[in-house]
Tab-separated table of C-alpha atoms and ligand atoms in Angstrom:
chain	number	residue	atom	x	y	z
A	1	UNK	CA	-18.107	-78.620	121.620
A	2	UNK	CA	-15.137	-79.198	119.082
A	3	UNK	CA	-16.063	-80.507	115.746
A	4	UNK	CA	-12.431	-82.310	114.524
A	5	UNK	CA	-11.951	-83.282	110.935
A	6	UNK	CA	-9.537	-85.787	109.791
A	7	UNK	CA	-8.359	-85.519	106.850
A	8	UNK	CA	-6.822	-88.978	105.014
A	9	UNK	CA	-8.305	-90.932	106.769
A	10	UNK	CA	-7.517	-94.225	105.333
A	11	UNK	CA	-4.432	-93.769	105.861
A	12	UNK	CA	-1.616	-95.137	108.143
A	13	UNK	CA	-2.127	-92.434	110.937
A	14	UNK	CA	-5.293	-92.245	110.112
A	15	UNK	CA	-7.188	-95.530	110.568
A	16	UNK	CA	-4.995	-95.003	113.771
A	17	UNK	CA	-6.775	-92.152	114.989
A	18	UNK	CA	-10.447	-93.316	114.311
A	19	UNK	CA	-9.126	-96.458	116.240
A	20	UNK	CA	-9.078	-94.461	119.627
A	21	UNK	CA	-12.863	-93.989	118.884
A	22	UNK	CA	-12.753	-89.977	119.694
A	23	UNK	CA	-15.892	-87.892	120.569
A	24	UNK	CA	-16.907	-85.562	117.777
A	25	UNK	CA	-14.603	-86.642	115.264
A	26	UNK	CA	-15.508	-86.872	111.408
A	27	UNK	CA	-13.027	-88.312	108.859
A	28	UNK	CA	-12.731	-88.066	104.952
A	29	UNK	CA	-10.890	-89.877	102.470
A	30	UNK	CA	-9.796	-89.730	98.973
A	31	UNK	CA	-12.802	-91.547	98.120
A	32	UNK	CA	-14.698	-88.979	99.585
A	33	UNK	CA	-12.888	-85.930	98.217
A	34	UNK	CA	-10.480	-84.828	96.090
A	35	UNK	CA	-8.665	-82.409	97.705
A	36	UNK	CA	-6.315	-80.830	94.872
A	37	UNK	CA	-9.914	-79.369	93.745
A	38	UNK	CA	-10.714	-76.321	95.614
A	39	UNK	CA	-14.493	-75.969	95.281
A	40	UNK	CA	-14.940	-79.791	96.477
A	41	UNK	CA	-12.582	-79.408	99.114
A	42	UNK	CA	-14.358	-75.913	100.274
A	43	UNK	CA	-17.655	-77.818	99.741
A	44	UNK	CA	-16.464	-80.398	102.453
A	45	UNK	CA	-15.531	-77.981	104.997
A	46	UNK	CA	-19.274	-75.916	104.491
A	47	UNK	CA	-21.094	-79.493	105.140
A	48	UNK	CA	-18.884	-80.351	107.768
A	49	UNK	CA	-17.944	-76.637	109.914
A	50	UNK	CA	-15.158	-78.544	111.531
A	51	UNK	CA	-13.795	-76.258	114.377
A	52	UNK	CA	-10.064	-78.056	114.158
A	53	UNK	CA	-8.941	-80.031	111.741
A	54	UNK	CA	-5.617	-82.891	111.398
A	55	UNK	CA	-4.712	-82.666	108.281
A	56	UNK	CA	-2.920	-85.971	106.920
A	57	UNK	CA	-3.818	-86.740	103.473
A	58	UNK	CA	-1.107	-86.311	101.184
A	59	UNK	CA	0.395	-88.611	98.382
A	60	UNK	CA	3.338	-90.184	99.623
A	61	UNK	CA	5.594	-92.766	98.844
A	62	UNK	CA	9.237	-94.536	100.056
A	63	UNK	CA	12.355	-93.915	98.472
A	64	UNK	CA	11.237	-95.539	95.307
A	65	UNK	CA	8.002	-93.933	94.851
A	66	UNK	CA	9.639	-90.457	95.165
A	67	UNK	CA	12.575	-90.969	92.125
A	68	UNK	CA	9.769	-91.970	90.359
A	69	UNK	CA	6.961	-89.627	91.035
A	70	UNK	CA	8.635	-86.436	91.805
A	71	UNK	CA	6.382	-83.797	89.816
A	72	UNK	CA	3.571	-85.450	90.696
A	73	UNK	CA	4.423	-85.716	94.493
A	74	UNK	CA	5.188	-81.902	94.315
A	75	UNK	CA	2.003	-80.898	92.532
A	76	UNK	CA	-0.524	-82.673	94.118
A	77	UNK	CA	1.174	-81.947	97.638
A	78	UNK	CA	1.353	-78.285	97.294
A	79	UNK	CA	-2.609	-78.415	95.817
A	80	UNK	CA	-3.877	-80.645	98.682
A	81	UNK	CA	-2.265	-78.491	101.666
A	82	UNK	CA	-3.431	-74.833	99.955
A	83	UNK	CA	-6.383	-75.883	99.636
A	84	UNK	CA	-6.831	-77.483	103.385
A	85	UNK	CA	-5.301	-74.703	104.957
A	86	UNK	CA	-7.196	-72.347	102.539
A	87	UNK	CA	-10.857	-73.678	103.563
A	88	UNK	CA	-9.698	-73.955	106.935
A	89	UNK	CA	-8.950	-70.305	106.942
A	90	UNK	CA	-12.186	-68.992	105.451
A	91	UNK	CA	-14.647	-71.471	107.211
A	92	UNK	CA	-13.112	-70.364	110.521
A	93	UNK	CA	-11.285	-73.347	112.091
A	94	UNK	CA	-9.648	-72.341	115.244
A	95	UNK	CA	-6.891	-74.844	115.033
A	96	UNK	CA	-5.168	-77.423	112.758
A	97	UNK	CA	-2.317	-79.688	112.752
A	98	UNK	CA	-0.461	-80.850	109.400
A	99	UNK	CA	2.387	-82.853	109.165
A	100	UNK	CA	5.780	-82.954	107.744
A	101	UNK	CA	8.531	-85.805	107.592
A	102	UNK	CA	12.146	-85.870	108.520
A	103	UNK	CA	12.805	-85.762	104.886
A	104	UNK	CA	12.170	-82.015	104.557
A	105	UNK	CA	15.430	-81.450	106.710
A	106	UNK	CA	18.564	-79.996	104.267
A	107	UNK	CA	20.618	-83.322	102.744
A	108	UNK	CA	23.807	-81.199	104.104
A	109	UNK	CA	22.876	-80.155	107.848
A	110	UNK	CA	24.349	-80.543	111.852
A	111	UNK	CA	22.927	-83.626	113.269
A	112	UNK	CA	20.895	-84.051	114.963
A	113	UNK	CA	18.126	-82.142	112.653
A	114	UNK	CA	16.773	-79.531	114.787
A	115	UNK	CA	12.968	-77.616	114.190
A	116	UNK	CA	14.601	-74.150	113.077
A	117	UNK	CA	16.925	-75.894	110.057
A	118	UNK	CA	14.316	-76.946	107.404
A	119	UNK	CA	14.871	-74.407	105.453
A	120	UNK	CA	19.126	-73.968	105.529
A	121	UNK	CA	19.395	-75.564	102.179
A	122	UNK	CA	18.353	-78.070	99.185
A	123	UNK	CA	16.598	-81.740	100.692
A	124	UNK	CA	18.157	-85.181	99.509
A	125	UNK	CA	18.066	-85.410	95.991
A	126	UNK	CA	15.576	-88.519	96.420
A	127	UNK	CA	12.721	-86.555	97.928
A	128	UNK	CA	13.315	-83.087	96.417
A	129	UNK	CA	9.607	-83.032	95.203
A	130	UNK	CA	7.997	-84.163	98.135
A	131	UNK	CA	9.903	-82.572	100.494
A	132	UNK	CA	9.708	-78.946	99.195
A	133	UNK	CA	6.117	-79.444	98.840
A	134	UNK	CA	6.124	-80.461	102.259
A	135	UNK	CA	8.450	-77.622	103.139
A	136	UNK	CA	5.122	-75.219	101.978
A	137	UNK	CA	3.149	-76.106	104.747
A	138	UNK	CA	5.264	-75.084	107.203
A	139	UNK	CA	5.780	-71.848	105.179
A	140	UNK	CA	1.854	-71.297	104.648
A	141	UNK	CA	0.749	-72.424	108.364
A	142	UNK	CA	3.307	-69.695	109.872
A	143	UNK	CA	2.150	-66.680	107.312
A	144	UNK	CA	-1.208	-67.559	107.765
A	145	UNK	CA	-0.460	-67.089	111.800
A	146	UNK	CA	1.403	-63.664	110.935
A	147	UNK	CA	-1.932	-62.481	108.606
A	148	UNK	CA	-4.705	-63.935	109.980
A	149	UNK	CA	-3.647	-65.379	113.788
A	150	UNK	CA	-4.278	-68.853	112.319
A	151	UNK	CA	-3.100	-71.464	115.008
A	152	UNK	CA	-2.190	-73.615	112.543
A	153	UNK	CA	0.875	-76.159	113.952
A	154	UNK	CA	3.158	-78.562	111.847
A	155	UNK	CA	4.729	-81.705	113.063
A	156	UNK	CA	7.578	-83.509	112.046
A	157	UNK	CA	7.665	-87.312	112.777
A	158	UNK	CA	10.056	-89.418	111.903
A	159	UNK	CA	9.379	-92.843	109.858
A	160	UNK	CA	6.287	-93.927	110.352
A	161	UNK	CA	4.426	-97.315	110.409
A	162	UNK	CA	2.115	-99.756	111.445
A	163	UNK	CA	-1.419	-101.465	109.787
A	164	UNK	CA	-3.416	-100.073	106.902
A	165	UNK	CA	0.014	-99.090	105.246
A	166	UNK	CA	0.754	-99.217	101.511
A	167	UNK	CA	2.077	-102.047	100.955
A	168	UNK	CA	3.767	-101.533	97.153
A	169	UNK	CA	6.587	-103.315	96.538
A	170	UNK	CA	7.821	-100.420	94.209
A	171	UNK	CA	6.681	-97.199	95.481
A	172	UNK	CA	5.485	-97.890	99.748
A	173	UNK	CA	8.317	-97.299	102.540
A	174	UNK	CA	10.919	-99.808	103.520
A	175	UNK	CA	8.640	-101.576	106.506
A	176	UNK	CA	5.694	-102.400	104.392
A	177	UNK	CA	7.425	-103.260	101.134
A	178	UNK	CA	9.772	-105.506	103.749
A	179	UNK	CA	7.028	-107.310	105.162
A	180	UNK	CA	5.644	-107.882	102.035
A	181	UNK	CA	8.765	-108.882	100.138
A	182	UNK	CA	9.404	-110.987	103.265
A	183	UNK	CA	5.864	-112.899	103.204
A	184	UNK	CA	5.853	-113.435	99.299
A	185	UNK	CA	9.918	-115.220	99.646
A	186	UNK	CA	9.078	-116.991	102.849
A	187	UNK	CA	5.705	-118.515	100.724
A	188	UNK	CA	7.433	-119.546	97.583
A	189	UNK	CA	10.525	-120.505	99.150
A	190	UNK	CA	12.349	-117.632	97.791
A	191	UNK	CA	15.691	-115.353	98.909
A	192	UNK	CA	14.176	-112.006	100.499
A	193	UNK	CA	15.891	-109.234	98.524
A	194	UNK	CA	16.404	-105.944	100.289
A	195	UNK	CA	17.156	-102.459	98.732
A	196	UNK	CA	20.419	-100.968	99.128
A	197	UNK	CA	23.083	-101.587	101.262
A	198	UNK	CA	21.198	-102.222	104.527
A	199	UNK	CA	23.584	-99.267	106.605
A	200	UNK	CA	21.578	-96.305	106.458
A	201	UNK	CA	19.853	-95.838	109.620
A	202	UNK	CA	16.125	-94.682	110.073
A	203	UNK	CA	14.281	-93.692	113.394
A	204	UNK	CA	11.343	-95.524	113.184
A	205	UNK	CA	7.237	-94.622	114.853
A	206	UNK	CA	4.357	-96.749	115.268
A	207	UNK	CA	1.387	-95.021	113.733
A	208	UNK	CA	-0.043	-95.299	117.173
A	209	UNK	CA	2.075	-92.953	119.121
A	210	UNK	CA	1.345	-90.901	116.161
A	211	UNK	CA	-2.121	-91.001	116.628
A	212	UNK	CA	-2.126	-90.154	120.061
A	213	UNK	CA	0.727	-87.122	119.836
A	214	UNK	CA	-1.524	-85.696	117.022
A	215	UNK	CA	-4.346	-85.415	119.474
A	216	UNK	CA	-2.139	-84.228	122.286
A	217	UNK	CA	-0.712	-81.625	119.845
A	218	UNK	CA	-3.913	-80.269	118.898
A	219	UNK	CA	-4.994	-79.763	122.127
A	220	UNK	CA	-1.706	-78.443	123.757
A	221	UNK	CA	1.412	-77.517	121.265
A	222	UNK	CA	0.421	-73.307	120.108
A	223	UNK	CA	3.805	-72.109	118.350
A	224	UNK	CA	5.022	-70.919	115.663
A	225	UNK	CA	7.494	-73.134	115.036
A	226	UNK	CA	7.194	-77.117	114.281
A	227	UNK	CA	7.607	-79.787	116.426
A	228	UNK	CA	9.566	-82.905	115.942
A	229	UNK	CA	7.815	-86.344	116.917
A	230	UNK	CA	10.383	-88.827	117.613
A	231	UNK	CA	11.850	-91.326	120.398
A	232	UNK	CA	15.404	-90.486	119.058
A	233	UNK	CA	16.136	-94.117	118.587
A	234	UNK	CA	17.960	-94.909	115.128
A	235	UNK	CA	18.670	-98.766	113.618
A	236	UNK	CA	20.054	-99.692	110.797
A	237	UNK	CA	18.085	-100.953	107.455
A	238	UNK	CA	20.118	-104.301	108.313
A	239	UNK	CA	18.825	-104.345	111.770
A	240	UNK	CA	15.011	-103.913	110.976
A	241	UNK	CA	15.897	-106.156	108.320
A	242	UNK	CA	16.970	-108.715	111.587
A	243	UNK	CA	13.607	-107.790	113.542
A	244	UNK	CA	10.945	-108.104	110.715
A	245	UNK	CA	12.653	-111.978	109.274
A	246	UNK	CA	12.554	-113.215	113.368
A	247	UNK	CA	9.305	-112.026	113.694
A	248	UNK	CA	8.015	-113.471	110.118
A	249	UNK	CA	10.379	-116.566	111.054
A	250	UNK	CA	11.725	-116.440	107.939
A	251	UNK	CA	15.000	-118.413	107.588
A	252	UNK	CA	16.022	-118.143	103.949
A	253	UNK	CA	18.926	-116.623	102.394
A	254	UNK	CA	19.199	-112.532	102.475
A	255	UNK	CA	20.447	-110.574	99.809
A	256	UNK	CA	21.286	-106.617	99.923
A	257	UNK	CA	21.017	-105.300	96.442
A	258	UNK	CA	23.401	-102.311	95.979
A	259	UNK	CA	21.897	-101.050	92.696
A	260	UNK	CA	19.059	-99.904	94.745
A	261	UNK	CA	18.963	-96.680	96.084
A	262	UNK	CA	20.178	-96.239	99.830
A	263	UNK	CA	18.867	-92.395	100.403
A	264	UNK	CA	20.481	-90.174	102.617
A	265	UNK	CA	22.417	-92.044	105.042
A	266	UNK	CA	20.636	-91.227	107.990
A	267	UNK	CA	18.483	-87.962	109.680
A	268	UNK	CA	18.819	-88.646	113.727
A	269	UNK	CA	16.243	-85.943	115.374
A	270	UNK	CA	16.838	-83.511	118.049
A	271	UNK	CA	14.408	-84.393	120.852
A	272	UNK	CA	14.847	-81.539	123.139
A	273	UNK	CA	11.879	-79.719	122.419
A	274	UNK	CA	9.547	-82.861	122.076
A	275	UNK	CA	11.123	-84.096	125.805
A	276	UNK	CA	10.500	-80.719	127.061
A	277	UNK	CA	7.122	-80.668	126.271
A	278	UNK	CA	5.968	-84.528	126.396
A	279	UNK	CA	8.789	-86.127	129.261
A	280	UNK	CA	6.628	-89.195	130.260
A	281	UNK	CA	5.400	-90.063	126.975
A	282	UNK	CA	6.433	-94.024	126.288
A	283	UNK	CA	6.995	-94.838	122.355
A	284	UNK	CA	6.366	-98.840	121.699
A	285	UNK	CA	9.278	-100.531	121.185
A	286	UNK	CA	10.323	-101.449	117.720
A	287	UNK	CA	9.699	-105.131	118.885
A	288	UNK	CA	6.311	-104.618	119.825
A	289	UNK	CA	4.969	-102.685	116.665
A	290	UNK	CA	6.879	-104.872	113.856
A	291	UNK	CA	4.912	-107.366	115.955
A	292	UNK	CA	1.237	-105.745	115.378
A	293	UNK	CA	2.138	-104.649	111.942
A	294	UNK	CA	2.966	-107.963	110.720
A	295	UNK	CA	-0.041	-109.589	112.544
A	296	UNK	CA	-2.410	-107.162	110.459
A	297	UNK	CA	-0.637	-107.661	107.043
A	298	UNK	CA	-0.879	-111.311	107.719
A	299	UNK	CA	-4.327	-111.426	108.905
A	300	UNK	CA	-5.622	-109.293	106.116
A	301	UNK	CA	-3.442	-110.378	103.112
A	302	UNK	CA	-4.358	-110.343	99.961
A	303	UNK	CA	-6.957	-107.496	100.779
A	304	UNK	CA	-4.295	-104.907	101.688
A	305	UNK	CA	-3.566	-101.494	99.874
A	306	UNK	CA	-0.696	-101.759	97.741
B	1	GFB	O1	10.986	-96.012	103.855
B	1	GFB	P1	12.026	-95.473	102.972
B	1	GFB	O2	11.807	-95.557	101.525
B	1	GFB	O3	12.237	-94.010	103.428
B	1	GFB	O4	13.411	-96.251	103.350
B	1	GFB	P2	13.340	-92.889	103.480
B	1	GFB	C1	14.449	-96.247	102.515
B	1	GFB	C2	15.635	-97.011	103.076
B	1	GFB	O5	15.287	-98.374	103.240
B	1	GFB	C3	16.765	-96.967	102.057
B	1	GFB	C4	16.035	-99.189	102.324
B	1	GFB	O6	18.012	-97.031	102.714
B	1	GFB	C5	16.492	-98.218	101.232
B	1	GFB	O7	17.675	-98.678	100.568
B	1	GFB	N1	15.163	-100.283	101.825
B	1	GFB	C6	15.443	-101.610	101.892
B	1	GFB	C7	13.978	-100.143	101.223
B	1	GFB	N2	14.477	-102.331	101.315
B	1	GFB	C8	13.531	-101.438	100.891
B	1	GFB	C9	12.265	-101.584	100.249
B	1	GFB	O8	11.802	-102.680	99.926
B	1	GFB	N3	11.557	-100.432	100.014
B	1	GFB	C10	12.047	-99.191	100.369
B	1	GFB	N4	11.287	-98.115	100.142
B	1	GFB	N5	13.252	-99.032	100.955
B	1	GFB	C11	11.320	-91.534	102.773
B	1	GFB	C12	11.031	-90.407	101.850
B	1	GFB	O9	12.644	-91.701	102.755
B	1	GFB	O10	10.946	-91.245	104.097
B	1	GFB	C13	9.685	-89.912	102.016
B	1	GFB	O11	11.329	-90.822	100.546
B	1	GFB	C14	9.219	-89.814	103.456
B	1	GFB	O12	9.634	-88.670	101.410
B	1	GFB	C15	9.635	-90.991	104.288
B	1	GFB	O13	9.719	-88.650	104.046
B	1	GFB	C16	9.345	-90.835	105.761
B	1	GFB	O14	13.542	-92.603	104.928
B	1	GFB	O15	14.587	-93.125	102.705
């Protein structure tokens, strides 16, 4: 039988997988391993002898967190996934699964973004560290294929969120830092101050879905080439922005602060392959997961990772 090692697993998609309570499954974290250290992370994968592996951890951020941190999201990116892929390699596992984001796609590219564009020019300046690192894993997954027949697969979903996020005000994505910027002005009576001008759109996934296409993708996606994760539904900042205040009834004033960074405007995903290959699968509605999300922050508030 399959040994399957999660990698980051503390973290959004994560606690999401070990939530659907899989036979045979075995999860590290950060706190287990440090992963940008090749002899611990080759240590892990002797004790282990995982047979596939989904490989999540990373160090990631939103729009904030990657101005800031861009060397360090690079470096510790590119070390985590050579390393992963590297033991993976030469401890034998048959398959893996790694993931990108939607901000590896070119800043100047045909819309929607299609699998075979990452690499037709530069990212948005906002992620350029992050997303070249990320941009690496598709490159080492497919010459490790061409070398050594690795079935090693990449995926590319689209926002992601849901519980057990990271909740930083400064560096997490816009949902988390939302809810929590929404909770701390609803409590102290406060205007709820929102980043940029509220009109670029996102495509936004529950960490669920995730969970489960992860699984699926293991299991039955083989190629070459990445596959995108996404229902293909864009809103606007402004329009989460209406979903997450009804849903934390808050009914103070909103601001949109324009000397925050709005990012690249928007990066709508082709779903043609993903249909193809997944035509019954049902995303939750945007409704549905702000719903969950915001339960959990609420419900385990202050002891959240920020
Ligand atoms: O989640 P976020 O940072 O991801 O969203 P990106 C940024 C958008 O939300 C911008 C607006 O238009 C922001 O102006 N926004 C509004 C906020 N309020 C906030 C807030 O409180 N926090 C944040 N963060 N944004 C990330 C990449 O880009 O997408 C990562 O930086 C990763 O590399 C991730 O790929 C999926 O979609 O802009």
């Amino acid at each position: 039988m399959d040994k399957t090692l999660v990698t980051g697993a503390n973290g959004l998609v994560g606690c999401a997988i070990r939530k659907l309570d899989l036979p045979n499954f075995e999860y590290v974290t950060h706190e287990d391993v440090d992963l940008t250290d090749f002899e611990k992370t080759k240590y892990i994968f002797e004790t282990i002898k995982p047979t596939r592996v989904i490989h999540l951890a990373a160090v990631v951020g939103g729009i904030g967190g990657n101005i800031m941190h861009s060397g360090e999201y690079f470096r510790s990116n590119v070390m985590i996934n050579t390393n992963v892929l590297e033991c993976s390699r030469i401890c034998g596992v048959k398959k893996l699964i790694s993931f990108m984001s939607t901000c590896v796609f070119p800043d100047q590219c045909s819309y929607p973004l299609n699998e075979k564009d990452i690499h037709n020019g530069p990212p948005h300046p906002s992620n350029f560290g992050y997303a070249y690192a990320k941009r690496m894993l598709e490159v080492q997954s497919s010459a490790y294929r061409k070398e050594w027949n690795c079935n090693y697969i990449v995926a590319i979903p689209t926002n992601i969120y849901g519980p057990n996020d990271n909740w930083s005000l400064e560096d997490g994505h816009v949902m988390p830092s939302l809810i929590h910027r929404c909770f701390i002005a609803k409590k102290h009576k406060l205007d709820l101050t929102v980043w940029g001008s509220g009109k670029p759109l996102r495509e936004f996934v529950f960490s669920v879905d995730i969970a489960k296409l992860a699984v699926w993708a293991l299991d039955n996606y083989n190629e070459d080439s990445p596959i995108i994760f996404s229902s293909g539904v864009e809103i606007s900042i402004k329009e989460l922005v209406e979903i997450v205040t009804a849903e934390m009834k808050f009914k103070g004033k909103i601001i949109f602060d324009s000397s925050k960074p709005d990012g690249q405007f928007r990066k709508p995903s082709d779903t043609t392959k993903f249909k193809k290959y997944c035509p019954d699968f049902e995303f939750t509605s945007i409704e549905r997961g702000v719903k969950e999300t915001v339960n959990w922050f609420e419900s385990n508030y202050p002891n959240v990772r920020i």
